[in-house]
PDB file of C-alpha atoms in Angstrom:
ATOM      1  CA  UNK G 174      -9.757   0.217  13.938  1.00  0.00           C
ATOM      2  CA  UNK G 175      -7.380  -2.322  15.629  1.00  0.00           C
ATOM      3  CA  UNK G 176     -10.403  -4.452  16.637  1.00  0.00           C
ATOM      4  CA  UNK G 177     -11.907  -4.517  13.168  1.00  0.00           C
ATOM      5  CA  UNK G 178      -8.395  -5.416  11.696  1.00  0.00           C
ATOM      6  CA  UNK G 179      -8.019  -8.307  14.055  1.00  0.00           C
ATOM      7  CA  UNK G 180     -11.539  -9.684  13.504  1.00  0.00           C
ATOM      8  CA  UNK G 181     -10.843  -9.658   9.426  1.00  0.00           C
ATOM      9  CA  UNK G 182      -7.344 -11.007  10.114  1.00  0.00           C
ATOM     10  CA  UNK G 183      -6.696 -14.564   8.946  1.00  0.00           C
ATOM     11  CA  UNK G 184      -5.238 -15.569  12.372  1.00  0.00           C
ATOM     12  CA  UNK G 185      -8.373 -14.683  14.091  1.00  0.00           C
ATOM     13  CA  UNK G 186     -10.373 -16.663  11.460  1.00  0.00           C
ATOM     14  CA  UNK G 187      -8.142 -19.597  11.919  1.00  0.00           C
ATOM     15  CA  UNK G 188      -8.511 -19.331  15.649  1.00  0.00           C
ATOM     16  CA  UNK G 189     -12.358 -19.058  15.548  1.00  0.00           C
ATOM     17  CA  UNK G 190     -12.565 -22.005  12.979  1.00  0.00           C
ATOM     18  CA  UNK G 191     -10.538 -24.134  15.284  1.00  0.00           C
ATOM     19  CA  UNK G 192     -12.456 -23.245  18.363  1.00  0.00           C
ATOM     20  CA  UNK G 193     -15.755 -24.049  16.722  1.00  0.00           C
ATOM     21  CA  UNK G 194     -14.498 -27.320  15.201  1.00  0.00           C
ATOM     22  CA  UNK G 195     -12.799 -28.492  18.415  1.00  0.00           C
ATOM     23  CA  UNK G 196     -16.041 -27.651  20.571  1.00  0.00           C
ATOM     24  CA  UNK G 197     -18.358 -29.422  18.082  1.00  0.00           C
ATOM     25  CA  UNK G 198     -16.178 -32.476  18.032  1.00  0.00           C
ATOM     26  CA  UNK G 199     -15.793 -32.627  21.942  1.00  0.00           C
ATOM     27  CA  UNK G 200     -19.503 -31.945  22.212  1.00  0.00           C
ATOM     28  CA  UNK G 201     -20.492 -34.753  19.998  1.00  0.00           C
ATOM     29  CA  UNK G 202     -17.942 -37.073  21.532  1.00  0.00           C
ATOM     30  CA  UNK G 203     -19.329 -36.292  25.034  1.00  0.00           C
ATOM     31  CA  UNK G 204     -22.778 -36.935  23.811  1.00  0.00           C
ATOM     32  CA  UNK G 205     -21.893 -40.222  22.341  1.00  0.00           C
ATOM     33  CA  UNK G 206     -20.216 -41.190  25.495  1.00  0.00           C
ATOM     34  CA  UNK G 207     -23.147 -40.047  27.680  1.00  0.00           C
ATOM     35  CA  UNK G 208     -25.603 -42.103  25.536  1.00  0.00           C
ATOM     36  CA  UNK G 209     -23.228 -45.287  25.924  1.00  0.00           C
ATOM     37  CA  UNK G 210     -23.026 -44.753  29.794  1.00  0.00           C
ATOM     38  CA  UNK G 211     -26.732 -44.286  29.952  1.00  0.00           C
ATOM     39  CA  UNK G 212     -27.493 -47.290  28.072  1.00  0.00           C
ATOM     40  CA  UNK G 213     -24.834 -49.524  29.939  1.00  0.00           C
ATOM     41  CA  UNK G 214     -26.328 -48.114  33.419  1.00  0.00           C
ATOM     42  CA  UNK G 215     -29.830 -48.914  32.420  1.00  0.00           C
ATOM     43  CA  UNK G 216     -28.739 -52.568  31.219  1.00  0.00           C
ATOM     44  CA  UNK G 217     -26.790 -52.937  34.589  1.00  0.00           C
ATOM     45  CA  UNK G 218     -29.907 -51.826  36.424  1.00  0.00           C
ATOM     46  CA  UNK G 219     -32.290 -54.166  34.717  1.00  0.00           C
ATOM     47  CA  UNK G 220     -29.688 -57.240  35.240  1.00  0.00           C
ATOM     48  CA  UNK G 221     -29.523 -56.194  38.803  1.00  0.00           C
ATOM     49  CA  UNK G 222     -33.383 -55.923  38.966  1.00  0.00           C
ATOM     50  CA  UNK G 223     -33.706 -59.583  37.571  1.00  0.00           C
ATOM     51  CA  UNK G 224     -31.216 -61.085  39.859  1.00  0.00           C
ATOM     52  CA  UNK G 225     -32.965 -59.194  42.795  1.00  0.00           C
ATOM     53  CA  UNK G 226     -36.220 -60.276  41.824  1.00  0.00           C
ATOM     54  CA  UNK G 227     -35.507 -63.906  41.339  1.00  0.00           C
ATOM     55  CA  UNK G 228     -33.852 -63.836  45.036  1.00  0.00           C
ATOM     56  CA  UNK G 229     -37.081 -62.405  46.480  1.00  0.00           C
ATOM     57  CA  UNK G 230     -39.385 -64.624  44.448  1.00  0.00           C
ATOM     58  CA  UNK G 231     -37.305 -67.621  45.920  1.00  0.00           C
ATOM     59  CA  UNK G 232     -37.359 -66.114  49.445  1.00  0.00           C
ATOM     60  CA  UNK G 233     -41.141 -65.537  49.327  1.00  0.00           C
ATOM     61  CA  UNK G 234     -42.074 -69.121  48.374  1.00  0.00           C
ATOM     62  CA  UNK G 235     -42.017 -70.673  51.779  1.00  0.00           C
ATOM     63  CA  UNK G 236     -43.758 -68.013  53.642  1.00  0.00           C
ATOM     64  CA  UNK G 237     -46.429 -67.763  51.152  1.00  0.00           C
ATOM     65  CA  UNK G 238     -47.083 -71.578  51.183  1.00  0.00           C
ATOM     66  CA  UNK G 239     -47.342 -71.576  55.020  1.00  0.00           C
ATOM     67  CA  UNK G 240     -49.559 -68.275  54.777  1.00  0.00           C
ATOM     68  CA  UNK G 241     -47.246 -66.304  57.080  1.00  0.00           C
ATOM     69  CA  UNK G 242     -48.585 -62.812  56.190  1.00  0.00           C
ATOM     70  CA  UNK G 243     -45.958 -61.094  58.738  1.00  0.00           C
ATOM     71  CA  UNK G 244     -43.028 -62.916  57.232  1.00  0.00           C
ATOM     72  CA  UNK G 245     -44.128 -62.076  53.771  1.00  0.00           C
ATOM     73  CA  UNK G 246     -44.540 -58.278  54.895  1.00  0.00           C
ATOM     74  CA  UNK G 247     -41.085 -58.378  56.515  1.00  0.00           C
ATOM     75  CA  UNK G 248     -39.500 -59.739  53.302  1.00  0.00           C
ATOM     76  CA  UNK G 249     -41.238 -57.119  51.290  1.00  0.00           C
ATOM     77  CA  UNK G 250     -40.332 -54.343  53.490  1.00  0.00           C
ATOM     78  CA  UNK G 251     -36.664 -55.193  53.894  1.00  0.00           C
ATOM     79  CA  UNK G 252     -36.290 -55.450  50.089  1.00  0.00           C
ATOM     80  CA  UNK G 253     -37.928 -52.213  49.479  1.00  0.00           C
ATOM     81  CA  UNK G 254     -34.782 -50.406  51.094  1.00  0.00           C
ATOM     82  CA  UNK G 255     -32.958 -51.008  47.833  1.00  0.00           C
ATOM     83  CA  UNK G 256     -32.779 -47.922  45.762  1.00  0.00           C
ATOM     84  CA  UNK G 257     -33.736 -49.586  42.390  1.00  0.00           C
ATOM     85  CA  UNK G 258     -36.864 -51.168  43.891  1.00  0.00           C
ATOM     86  CA  UNK G 259     -40.085 -48.789  43.687  1.00  0.00           C
ATOM     87  CA  UNK G 260     -42.669 -51.429  44.428  1.00  0.00           C
ATOM     88  CA  UNK G 261     -43.399 -55.114  44.877  1.00  0.00           C
ATOM     89  CA  UNK G 262     -46.751 -56.679  44.173  1.00  0.00           C
ATOM     90  CA  UNK G 263     -47.642 -60.258  44.721  1.00  0.00           C
ATOM     91  CA  UNK G 264     -50.626 -61.935  43.156  1.00  0.00           C
ATOM     92  CA  UNK G 265     -51.450 -65.282  45.067  1.00  0.00           C
ATOM     93  CA  UNK G 266     -52.724 -68.420  43.411  1.00  0.00           C
ATOM     94  CA  UNK G 267     -55.280 -69.610  43.870  1.00  0.00           C
ATOM     95  CA  UNK G 268     -57.717 -67.018  44.786  1.00  0.00           C
ATOM     96  CA  UNK G 269     -55.883 -63.871  43.214  1.00  0.00           C
ATOM     97  CA  UNK G 270     -55.399 -62.037  46.542  1.00  0.00           C
ATOM     98  CA  UNK G 271     -53.042 -59.238  45.937  1.00  0.00           C
ATOM     99  CA  UNK G 272     -50.195 -57.968  48.333  1.00  0.00           C
ATOM    100  CA  UNK G 273     -48.554 -54.905  47.412  1.00  0.00           C
ATOM    101  CA  UNK G 274     -45.791 -52.918  48.940  1.00  0.00           C
ATOM    102  CA  UNK G 275     -44.438 -49.543  47.602  1.00  0.00           C
ATOM    103  CA  UNK G 276     -42.456 -46.526  48.348  1.00  0.00           C
ATOM    104  CA  UNK G 277     -44.334 -43.349  48.192  1.00  0.00           C
ATOM    105  CA  UNK G 278     -42.826 -39.831  47.236  1.00  0.00           C
ATOM    106  CA  UNK G 279     -41.237 -39.488  50.840  1.00  0.00           C
ATOM    107  CA  UNK G 280     -39.820 -43.088  50.631  1.00  0.00           C
ATOM    108  CA  UNK G 281     -42.155 -44.132  53.184  1.00  0.00           C
ATOM    109  CA  UNK G 282     -43.134 -47.895  52.727  1.00  0.00           C
ATOM    110  CA  UNK G 283     -46.832 -48.460  52.270  1.00  0.00           C
ATOM    111  CA  UNK G 284     -48.719 -51.848  52.450  1.00  0.00           C
ATOM    112  CA  UNK G 285     -52.085 -52.378  50.406  1.00  0.00           C
ATOM    113  CA  UNK G 286     -54.192 -55.079  49.330  1.00  0.00           C
ATOM    114  CA  UNK G 287     -54.804 -53.703  45.828  1.00  0.00           C
ATOM    115  CA  UNK G 288     -52.981 -53.870  42.693  1.00  0.00           C
ATOM    116  CA  UNK G 289     -50.840 -51.164  41.354  1.00  0.00           C
ATOM    117  CA  UNK G 290     -52.452 -49.117  38.718  1.00  0.00           C
ATOM    118  CA  UNK G 291     -49.901 -46.318  38.588  1.00  0.00           C
ATOM    119  CA  UNK G 292     -48.392 -45.725  35.264  1.00  0.00           C
ATOM    120  CA  UNK G 293     -45.334 -43.846  36.887  1.00  0.00           C
ATOM    121  CA  UNK G 294     -43.373 -47.010  37.113  1.00  0.00           C
ATOM    122  CA  UNK G 295     -41.138 -47.346  34.179  1.00  0.00           C
ATOM    123  CA  UNK G 296     -40.370 -50.997  33.923  1.00  0.00           C
ATOM    124  CA  UNK G 297     -41.302 -54.294  35.812  1.00  0.00           C
ATOM    125  CA  UNK G 298     -40.403 -57.979  35.873  1.00  0.00           C
ATOM    126  CA  UNK G 299     -42.938 -60.765  36.433  1.00  0.00           C
ATOM    127  CA  UNK G 300     -41.831 -63.907  37.915  1.00  0.00           C
ATOM    128  CA  UNK G 301     -43.830 -67.028  39.163  1.00  0.00           C
ATOM    129  CA  UNK G 302     -43.237 -67.843  43.028  1.00  0.00           C
ATOM    130  CA  UNK G 303     -42.795 -71.514  43.166  1.00  0.00           C
ATOM    131  CA  UNK G 304     -42.668 -73.738  46.285  1.00  0.00           C
ATOM    132  CA  UNK G 305     -41.681 -77.441  45.460  1.00  0.00           C
ATOM    133  CA  UNK G 306     -42.573 -77.100  41.801  1.00  0.00           C
ATOM    134  CA  UNK G 307     -45.921 -75.715  42.658  1.00  0.00           C
ATOM    135  CA  UNK G 308     -46.993 -71.907  41.692  1.00  0.00           C
ATOM    136  CA  UNK G 309     -48.060 -70.182  44.830  1.00  0.00           C
ATOM    137  CA  UNK G 310     -48.152 -66.642  43.088  1.00  0.00           C
ATOM    138  CA  UNK G 311     -46.712 -64.272  40.975  1.00  0.00           C
ATOM    139  CA  UNK G 312     -44.230 -61.416  41.931  1.00  0.00           C
ATOM    140  CA  UNK G 313     -44.257 -58.232  39.964  1.00  0.00           C
ATOM    141  CA  UNK G 314     -40.924 -56.343  40.658  1.00  0.00           C
ATOM    142  CA  UNK G 315     -41.344 -52.597  39.709  1.00  0.00           C
ATOM    143  CA  UNK G 316     -37.965 -50.914  38.885  1.00  0.00           C
ATOM    144  CA  UNK G 317     -37.001 -47.361  39.916  1.00  0.00           C
ATOM    145  CA  UNK G 318     -34.933 -45.979  37.055  1.00  0.00           C
ATOM    146  CA  UNK G 319     -34.513 -42.573  38.683  1.00  0.00           C
ATOM    147  CA  UNK G 320     -31.850 -44.288  40.956  1.00  0.00           C
ATOM    148  CA  UNK G 321     -29.469 -43.875  37.903  1.00  0.00           C
ATOM    149  CA  UNK G 322     -30.291 -40.123  37.481  1.00  0.00           C
ATOM    150  CA  UNK G 323     -27.670 -38.920  39.902  1.00  0.00           C
ATOM    151  CA  UNK G 324     -24.933 -40.847  38.165  1.00  0.00           C
ATOM    152  CA  UNK G 325     -26.124 -39.349  34.775  1.00  0.00           C
ATOM    153  CA  UNK G 326     -26.072 -35.792  36.164  1.00  0.00           C
ATOM    154  CA  UNK G 327     -22.435 -36.465  37.293  1.00  0.00           C
ATOM    155  CA  UNK G 328     -21.555 -37.670  33.858  1.00  0.00           C
ATOM    156  CA  UNK G 329     -22.873 -34.604  32.202  1.00  0.00           C
ATOM    157  CA  UNK G 330     -21.071 -32.362  34.602  1.00  0.00           C
ATOM    158  CA  UNK G 331     -17.878 -34.259  33.954  1.00  0.00           C
ATOM    159  CA  UNK G 332     -18.389 -34.191  30.006  1.00  0.00           C
ATOM    160  CA  UNK G 333     -19.048 -30.334  30.374  1.00  0.00           C
ATOM    161  CA  UNK G 334     -15.993 -29.663  32.396  1.00  0.00           C
ATOM    162  CA  UNK G 335     -13.734 -32.007  30.255  1.00  0.00           C
ATOM    163  CA  UNK G 336     -14.917 -30.377  27.017  1.00  0.00           C
ATOM    164  CA  UNK G 337     -14.252 -26.866  28.323  1.00  0.00           C
ATOM    165  CA  UNK G 338     -10.885 -27.855  29.666  1.00  0.00           C
ATOM    166  CA  UNK G 339      -9.692 -29.687  26.615  1.00  0.00           C
ATOM    167  CA  UNK G 340     -10.983 -26.858  24.326  1.00  0.00           C
ATOM    168  CA  UNK G 341      -8.982 -24.371  26.445  1.00  0.00           C
ATOM    169  CA  UNK G 342      -5.872 -26.433  26.039  1.00  0.00           C
ATOM    170  CA  UNK G 343      -6.151 -27.175  22.738  1.00  0.00           C
ATOM    171  CA  UNK G 344      -7.058 -23.592  21.517  1.00  0.00           C
ATOM    172  CA  UNK G 345      -3.988 -22.327  23.640  1.00  0.00           C
ATOM    173  CA  UNK G 346      -1.548 -24.823  22.067  1.00  0.00           C
ATOM    174  CA  UNK G 347      -2.730 -23.830  18.744  1.00  0.00           C
ATOM    175  CA  UNK G 348      -2.489 -20.062  19.309  1.00  0.00           C
ATOM    176  CA  UNK G 349       1.135 -20.563  20.522  1.00  0.00           C
ATOM    177  CA  UNK G 350       1.936 -22.829  17.526  1.00  0.00           C
ATOM    178  CA  UNK G 351       0.256 -20.713  15.042  1.00  0.00           C
ATOM    179  CA  UNK G 352       1.831 -17.341  16.237  1.00  0.00           C
ATOM    180  CA  UNK G 353       5.396 -18.577  16.882  1.00  0.00           C
ATOM    181  CA  UNK G 354       5.894 -20.867  14.284  1.00  0.00           C
ATOM    182  CA  UNK G 355       3.635 -19.784  11.303  1.00  0.00           C
ATOM    183  CA  UNK G 356       3.056 -16.160  11.588  1.00  0.00           C
ATOM    184  CA  UNK G 357       5.935 -14.734  13.320  1.00  0.00           C
ATOM    185  CA  UNK G 358       8.469 -15.738  10.594  1.00  0.00           C
ATOM    186  CA  UNK G 359       6.320 -14.013   8.122  1.00  0.00           C
TER     187      UNK G 359
END
């Protein structure tokens, strides 16, 4: 009988309404913050990729002009150690020869002479490779956006924990205020 009376009491209804309202507000705020952080991380990744691809294109110009295959492979291999690069592809001009270096699922670096036809790569940047104002090839820089997933997962856990703790604190403070200030005097 006491539980039923508590469930029907005005105090219980106020606590329930506050708990639901606070939880929904904190959840919506957390989702908005998560989406903002995700967008910011993606923009930062693309900006870093553009800067990196420009640097790689300029460092490849002289070795491509001099046809130094070992130096080109060394540059590609050293740049693939970066987390945000999934693959690098060079299309030489003239002749349209392809040089491709990519990371497989085990992060092992693979060199092939075929174009990448895998649609698993989310985004790419294509830049001309110029040596003394003459185009010697095109660099395609494939971005690995999974490198930001770890950060996004941490943000989700942080938002969930923050929502839970704030919810508990606000509900506890509200309980004390309502029971001591409003209900006790009645």
